[in-house]
PDB file of C-alpha atoms in Angstrom:
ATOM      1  CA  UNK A   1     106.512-143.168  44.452  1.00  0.00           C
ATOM      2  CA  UNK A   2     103.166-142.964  46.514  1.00  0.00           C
ATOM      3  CA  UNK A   3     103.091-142.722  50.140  1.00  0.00           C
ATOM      4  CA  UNK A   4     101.172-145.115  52.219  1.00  0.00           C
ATOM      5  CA  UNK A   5      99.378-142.221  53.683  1.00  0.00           C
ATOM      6  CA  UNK A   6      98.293-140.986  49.739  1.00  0.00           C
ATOM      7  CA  UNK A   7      97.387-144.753  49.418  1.00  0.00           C
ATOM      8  CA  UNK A   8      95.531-144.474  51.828  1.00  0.00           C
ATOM      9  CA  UNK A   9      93.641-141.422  51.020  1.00  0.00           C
ATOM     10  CA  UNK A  10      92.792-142.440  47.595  1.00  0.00           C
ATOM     11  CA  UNK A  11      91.109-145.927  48.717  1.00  0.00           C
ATOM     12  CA  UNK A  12      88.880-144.200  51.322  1.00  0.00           C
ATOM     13  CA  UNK A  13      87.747-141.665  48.910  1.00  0.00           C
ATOM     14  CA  UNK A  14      86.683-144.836  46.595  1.00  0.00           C
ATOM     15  CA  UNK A  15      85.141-146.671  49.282  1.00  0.00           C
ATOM     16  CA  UNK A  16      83.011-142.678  50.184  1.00  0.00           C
ATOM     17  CA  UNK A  17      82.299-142.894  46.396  1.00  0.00           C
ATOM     18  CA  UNK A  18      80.567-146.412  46.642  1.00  0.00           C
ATOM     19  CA  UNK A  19      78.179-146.257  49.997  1.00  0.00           C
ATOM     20  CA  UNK A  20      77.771-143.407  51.952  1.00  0.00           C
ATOM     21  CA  UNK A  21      77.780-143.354  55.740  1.00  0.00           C
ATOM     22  CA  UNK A  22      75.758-140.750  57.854  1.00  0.00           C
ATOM     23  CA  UNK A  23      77.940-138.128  60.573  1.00  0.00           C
ATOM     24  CA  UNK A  24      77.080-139.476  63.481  1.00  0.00           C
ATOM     25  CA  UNK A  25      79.297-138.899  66.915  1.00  0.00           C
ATOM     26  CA  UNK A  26      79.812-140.994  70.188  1.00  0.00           C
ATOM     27  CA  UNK A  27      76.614-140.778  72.533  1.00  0.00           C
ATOM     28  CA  UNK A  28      74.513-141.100  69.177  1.00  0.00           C
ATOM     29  CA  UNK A  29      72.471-144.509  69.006  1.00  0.00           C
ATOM     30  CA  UNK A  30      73.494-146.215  65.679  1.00  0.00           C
ATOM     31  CA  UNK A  31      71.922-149.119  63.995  1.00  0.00           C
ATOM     32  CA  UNK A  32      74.749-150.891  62.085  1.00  0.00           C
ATOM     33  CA  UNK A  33      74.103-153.602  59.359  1.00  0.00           C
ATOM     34  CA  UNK A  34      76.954-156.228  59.526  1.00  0.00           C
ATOM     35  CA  UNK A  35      77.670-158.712  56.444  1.00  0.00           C
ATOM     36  CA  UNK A  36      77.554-162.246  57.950  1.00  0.00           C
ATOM     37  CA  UNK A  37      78.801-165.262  55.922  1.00  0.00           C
ATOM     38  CA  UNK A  38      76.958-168.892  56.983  1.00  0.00           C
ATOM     39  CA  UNK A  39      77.838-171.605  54.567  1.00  0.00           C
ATOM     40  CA  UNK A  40      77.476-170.162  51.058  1.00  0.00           C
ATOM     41  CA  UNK A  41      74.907-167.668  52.355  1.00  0.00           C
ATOM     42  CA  UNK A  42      74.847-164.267  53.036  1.00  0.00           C
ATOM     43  CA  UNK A  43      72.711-162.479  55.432  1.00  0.00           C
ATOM     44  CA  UNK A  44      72.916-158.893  57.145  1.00  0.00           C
ATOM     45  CA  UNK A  45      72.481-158.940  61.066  1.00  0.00           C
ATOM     46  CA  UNK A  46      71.865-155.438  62.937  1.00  0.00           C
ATOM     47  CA  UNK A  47      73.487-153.947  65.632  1.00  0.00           C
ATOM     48  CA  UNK A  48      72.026-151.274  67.701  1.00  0.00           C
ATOM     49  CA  UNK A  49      73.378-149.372  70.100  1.00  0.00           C
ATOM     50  CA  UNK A  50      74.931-146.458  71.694  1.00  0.00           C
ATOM     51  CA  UNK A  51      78.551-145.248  69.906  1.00  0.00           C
ATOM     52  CA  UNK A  52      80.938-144.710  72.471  1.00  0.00           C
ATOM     53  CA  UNK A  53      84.235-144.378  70.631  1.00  0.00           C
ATOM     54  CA  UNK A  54      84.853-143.069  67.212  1.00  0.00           C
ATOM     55  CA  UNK A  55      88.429-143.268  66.000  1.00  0.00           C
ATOM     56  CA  UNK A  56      88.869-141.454  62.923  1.00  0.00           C
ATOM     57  CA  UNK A  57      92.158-142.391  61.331  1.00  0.00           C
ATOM     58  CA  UNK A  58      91.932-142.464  57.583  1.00  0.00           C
ATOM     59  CA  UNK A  59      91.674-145.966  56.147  1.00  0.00           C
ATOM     60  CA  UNK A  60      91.905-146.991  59.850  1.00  0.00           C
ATOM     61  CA  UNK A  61      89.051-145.521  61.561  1.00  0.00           C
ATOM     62  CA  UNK A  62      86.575-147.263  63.803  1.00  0.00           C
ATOM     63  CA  UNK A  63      83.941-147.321  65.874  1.00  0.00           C
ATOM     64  CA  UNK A  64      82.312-148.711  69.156  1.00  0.00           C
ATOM     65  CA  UNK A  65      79.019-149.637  69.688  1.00  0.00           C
ATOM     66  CA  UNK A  66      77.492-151.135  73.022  1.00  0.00           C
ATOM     67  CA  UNK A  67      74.465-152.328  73.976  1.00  0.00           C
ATOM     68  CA  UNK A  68      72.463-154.532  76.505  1.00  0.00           C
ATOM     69  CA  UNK A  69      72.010-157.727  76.023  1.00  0.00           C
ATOM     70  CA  UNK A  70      69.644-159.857  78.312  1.00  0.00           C
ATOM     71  CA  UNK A  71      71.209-157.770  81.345  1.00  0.00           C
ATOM     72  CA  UNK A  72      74.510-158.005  80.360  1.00  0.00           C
ATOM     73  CA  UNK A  73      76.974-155.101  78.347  1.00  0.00           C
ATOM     74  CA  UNK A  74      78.195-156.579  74.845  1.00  0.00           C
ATOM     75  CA  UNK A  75      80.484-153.907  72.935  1.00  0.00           C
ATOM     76  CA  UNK A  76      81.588-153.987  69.219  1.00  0.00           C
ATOM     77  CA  UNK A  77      84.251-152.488  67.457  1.00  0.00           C
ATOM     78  CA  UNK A  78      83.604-151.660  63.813  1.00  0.00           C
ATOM     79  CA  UNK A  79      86.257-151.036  61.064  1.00  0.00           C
ATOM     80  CA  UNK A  80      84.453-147.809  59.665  1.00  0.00           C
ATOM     81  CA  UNK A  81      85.757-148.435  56.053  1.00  0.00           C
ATOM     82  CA  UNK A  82      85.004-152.200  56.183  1.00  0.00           C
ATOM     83  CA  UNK A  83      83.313-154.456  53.199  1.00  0.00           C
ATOM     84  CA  UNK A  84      81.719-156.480  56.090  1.00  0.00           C
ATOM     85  CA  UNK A  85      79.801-152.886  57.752  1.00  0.00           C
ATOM     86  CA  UNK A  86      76.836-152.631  54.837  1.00  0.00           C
ATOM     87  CA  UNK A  87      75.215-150.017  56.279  1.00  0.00           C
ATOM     88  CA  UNK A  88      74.869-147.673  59.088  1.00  0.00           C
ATOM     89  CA  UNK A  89      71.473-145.735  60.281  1.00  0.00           C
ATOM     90  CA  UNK A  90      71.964-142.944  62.931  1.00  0.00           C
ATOM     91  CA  UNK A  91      68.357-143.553  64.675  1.00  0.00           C
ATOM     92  CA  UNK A  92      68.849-141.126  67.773  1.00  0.00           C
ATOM     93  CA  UNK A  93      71.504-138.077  68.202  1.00  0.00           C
ATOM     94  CA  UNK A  94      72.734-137.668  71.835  1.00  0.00           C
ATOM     95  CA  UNK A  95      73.581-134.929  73.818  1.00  0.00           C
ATOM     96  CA  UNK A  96      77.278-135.200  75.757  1.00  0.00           C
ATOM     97  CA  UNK A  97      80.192-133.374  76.687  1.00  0.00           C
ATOM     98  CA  UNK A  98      83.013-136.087  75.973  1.00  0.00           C
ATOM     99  CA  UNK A  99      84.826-137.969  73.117  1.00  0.00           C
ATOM    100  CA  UNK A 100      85.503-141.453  74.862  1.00  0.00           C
ATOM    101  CA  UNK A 101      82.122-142.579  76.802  1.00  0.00           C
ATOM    102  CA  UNK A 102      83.628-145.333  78.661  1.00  0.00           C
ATOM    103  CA  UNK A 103      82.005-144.159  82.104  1.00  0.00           C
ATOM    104  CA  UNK A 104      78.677-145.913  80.258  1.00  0.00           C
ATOM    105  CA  UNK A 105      80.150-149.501  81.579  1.00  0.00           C
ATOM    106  CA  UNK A 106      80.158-148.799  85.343  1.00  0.00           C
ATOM    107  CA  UNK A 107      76.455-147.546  84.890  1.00  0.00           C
ATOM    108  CA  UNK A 108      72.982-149.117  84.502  1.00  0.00           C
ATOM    109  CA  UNK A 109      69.572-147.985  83.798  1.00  0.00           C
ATOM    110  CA  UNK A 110      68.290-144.618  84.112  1.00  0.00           C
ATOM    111  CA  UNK A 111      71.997-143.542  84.946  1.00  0.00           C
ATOM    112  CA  UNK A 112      73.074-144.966  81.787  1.00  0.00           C
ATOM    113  CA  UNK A 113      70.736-142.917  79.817  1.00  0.00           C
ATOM    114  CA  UNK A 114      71.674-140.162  77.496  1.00  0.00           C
ATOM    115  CA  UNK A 115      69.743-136.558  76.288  1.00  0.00           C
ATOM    116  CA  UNK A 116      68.569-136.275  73.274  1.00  0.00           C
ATOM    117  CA  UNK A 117      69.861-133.842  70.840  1.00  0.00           C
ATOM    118  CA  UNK A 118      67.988-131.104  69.043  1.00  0.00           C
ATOM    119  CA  UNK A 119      68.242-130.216  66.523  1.00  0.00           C
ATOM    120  CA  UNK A 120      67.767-126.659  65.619  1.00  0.00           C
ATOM    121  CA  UNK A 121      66.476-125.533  62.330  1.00  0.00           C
ATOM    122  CA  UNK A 122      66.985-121.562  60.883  1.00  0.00           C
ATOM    123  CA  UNK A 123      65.684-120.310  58.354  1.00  0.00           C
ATOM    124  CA  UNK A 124      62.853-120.915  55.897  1.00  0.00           C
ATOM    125  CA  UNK A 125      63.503-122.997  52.887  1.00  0.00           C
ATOM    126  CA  UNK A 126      63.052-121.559  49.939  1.00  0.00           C
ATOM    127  CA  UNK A 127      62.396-124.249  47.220  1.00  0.00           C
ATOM    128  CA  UNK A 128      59.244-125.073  49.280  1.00  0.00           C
ATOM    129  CA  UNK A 129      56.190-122.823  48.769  1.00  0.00           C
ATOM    130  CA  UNK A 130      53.195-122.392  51.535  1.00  0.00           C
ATOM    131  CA  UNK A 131      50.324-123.746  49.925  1.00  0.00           C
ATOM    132  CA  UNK A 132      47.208-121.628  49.365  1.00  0.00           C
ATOM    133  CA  UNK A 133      44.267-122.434  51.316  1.00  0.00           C
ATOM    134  CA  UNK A 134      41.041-123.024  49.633  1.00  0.00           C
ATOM    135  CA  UNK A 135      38.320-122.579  50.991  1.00  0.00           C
ATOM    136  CA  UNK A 136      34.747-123.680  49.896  1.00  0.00           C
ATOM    137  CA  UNK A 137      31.851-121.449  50.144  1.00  0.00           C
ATOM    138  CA  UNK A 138      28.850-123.277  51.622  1.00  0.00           C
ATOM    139  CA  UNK A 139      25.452-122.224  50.465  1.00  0.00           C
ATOM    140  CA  UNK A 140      23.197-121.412  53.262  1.00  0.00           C
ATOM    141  CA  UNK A 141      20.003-123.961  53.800  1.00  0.00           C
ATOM    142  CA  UNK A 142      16.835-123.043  53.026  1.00  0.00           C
ATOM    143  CA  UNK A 143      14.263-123.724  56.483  1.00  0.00           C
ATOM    144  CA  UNK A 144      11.362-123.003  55.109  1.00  0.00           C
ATOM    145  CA  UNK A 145      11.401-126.687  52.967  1.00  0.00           C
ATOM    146  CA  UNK A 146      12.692-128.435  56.028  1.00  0.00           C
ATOM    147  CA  UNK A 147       9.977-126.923  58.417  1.00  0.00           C
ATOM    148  CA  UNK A 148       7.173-127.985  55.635  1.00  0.00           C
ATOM    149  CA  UNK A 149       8.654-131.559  55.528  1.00  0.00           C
ATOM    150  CA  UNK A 150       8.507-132.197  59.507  1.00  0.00           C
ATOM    151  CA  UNK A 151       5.135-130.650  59.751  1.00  0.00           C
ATOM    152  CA  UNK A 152       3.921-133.607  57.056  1.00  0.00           C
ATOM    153  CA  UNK A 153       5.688-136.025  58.928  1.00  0.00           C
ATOM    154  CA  UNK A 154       4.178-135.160  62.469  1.00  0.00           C
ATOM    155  CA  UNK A 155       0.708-136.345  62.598  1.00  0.00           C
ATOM    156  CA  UNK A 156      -1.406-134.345  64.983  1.00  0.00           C
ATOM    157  CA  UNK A 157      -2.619-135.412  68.264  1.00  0.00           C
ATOM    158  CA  UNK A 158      -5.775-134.907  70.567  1.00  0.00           C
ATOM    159  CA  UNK A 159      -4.149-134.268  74.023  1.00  0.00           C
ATOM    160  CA  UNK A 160      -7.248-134.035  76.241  1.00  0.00           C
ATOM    161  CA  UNK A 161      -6.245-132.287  79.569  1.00  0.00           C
ATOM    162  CA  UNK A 162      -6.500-134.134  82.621  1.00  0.00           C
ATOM    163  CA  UNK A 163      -7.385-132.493  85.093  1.00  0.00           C
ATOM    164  CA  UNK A 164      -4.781-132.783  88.207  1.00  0.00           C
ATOM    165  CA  UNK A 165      -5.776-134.587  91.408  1.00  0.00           C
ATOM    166  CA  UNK A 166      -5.971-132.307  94.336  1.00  0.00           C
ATOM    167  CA  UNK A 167      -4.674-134.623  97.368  1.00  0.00           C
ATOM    168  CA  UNK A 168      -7.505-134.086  99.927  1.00  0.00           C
ATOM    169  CA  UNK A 169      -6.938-133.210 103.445  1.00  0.00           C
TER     170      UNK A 169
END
């Protein structure tokens, strides 16, 4: 006889095998698609905003997500292995120091903000190959038919010299 915890491992790893959810970790900001029934229609509504809390728990894990909402805090709390969570899109990773961001409530504004995480790349990857530059060799122009041409062009003038006007005393 199965155990509810082998149960339980065995539907998540079906659920993994049908859509795939990005790592993402409180402090990142998440975009999460939500399944919404009106009537006999379907439609998905997003939900972006900062994770806060990620529970992982097998079959039970979860997530929160809060955001501002005309001035005021609205938080969400997602089943991670739900049919109703279609999709989830990690658009910015953040830079903290805790599990649990709770302190975000108290805070507004620029306090509420959070770094943004770089990400550090090593190494050069190999399946992609520096392309070779090419470079065209120009031929140089020949003056001597240019100078001809603007010498046809340019009719010739007369310039009699005046003579200057001495300013008399």
């Amino acid at each position: 006889m199965k155990n509810i915890e082998e149960i339980n491992n065995s539907k998540v790893k079906e659920i993994i095998a049908q859509k795939k959810h990005p790592e993402f970790f409180p402090g990142d900001i998440v975009k999460v698609g939500v399944k919404i029934t009106e009537g006999k229609r379907d439609r998905i509504q997003y939900f972006e905003g900062v994770c806060i809390a990620k529970k992982n728990r097998d079959i039970n894990s979860s997530f929160t997500v809060r955001k501002i909402s005309f001035g005021e805090g609205v938080e969400r709390t997602f089943a991670l292995y739900s049919p109703n969570v279609d999709s989830i899109k990690v658009i910015r990773s953040g830079k903290v120091r805790r599990a649990k961001l709770y302190y975000l409530r108290d805070r507004k504004g620029k306090s509420a903000r959070i770094a943004e995480k770089i990400k550090k790349k090593i190494g050069v990857d190999v399946s992609v190959k520096p392309e070779e530059s090419k470079v065209k060799t120009i031929e140089p122009v020949k003056q001597e038919t240019k100078v001809e041409e603007v010498k046809k062009e340019v009719p010739k003038v007369d310039a009699k010299a005046e003579k200057p006007v001495s300013e008399k005393k």
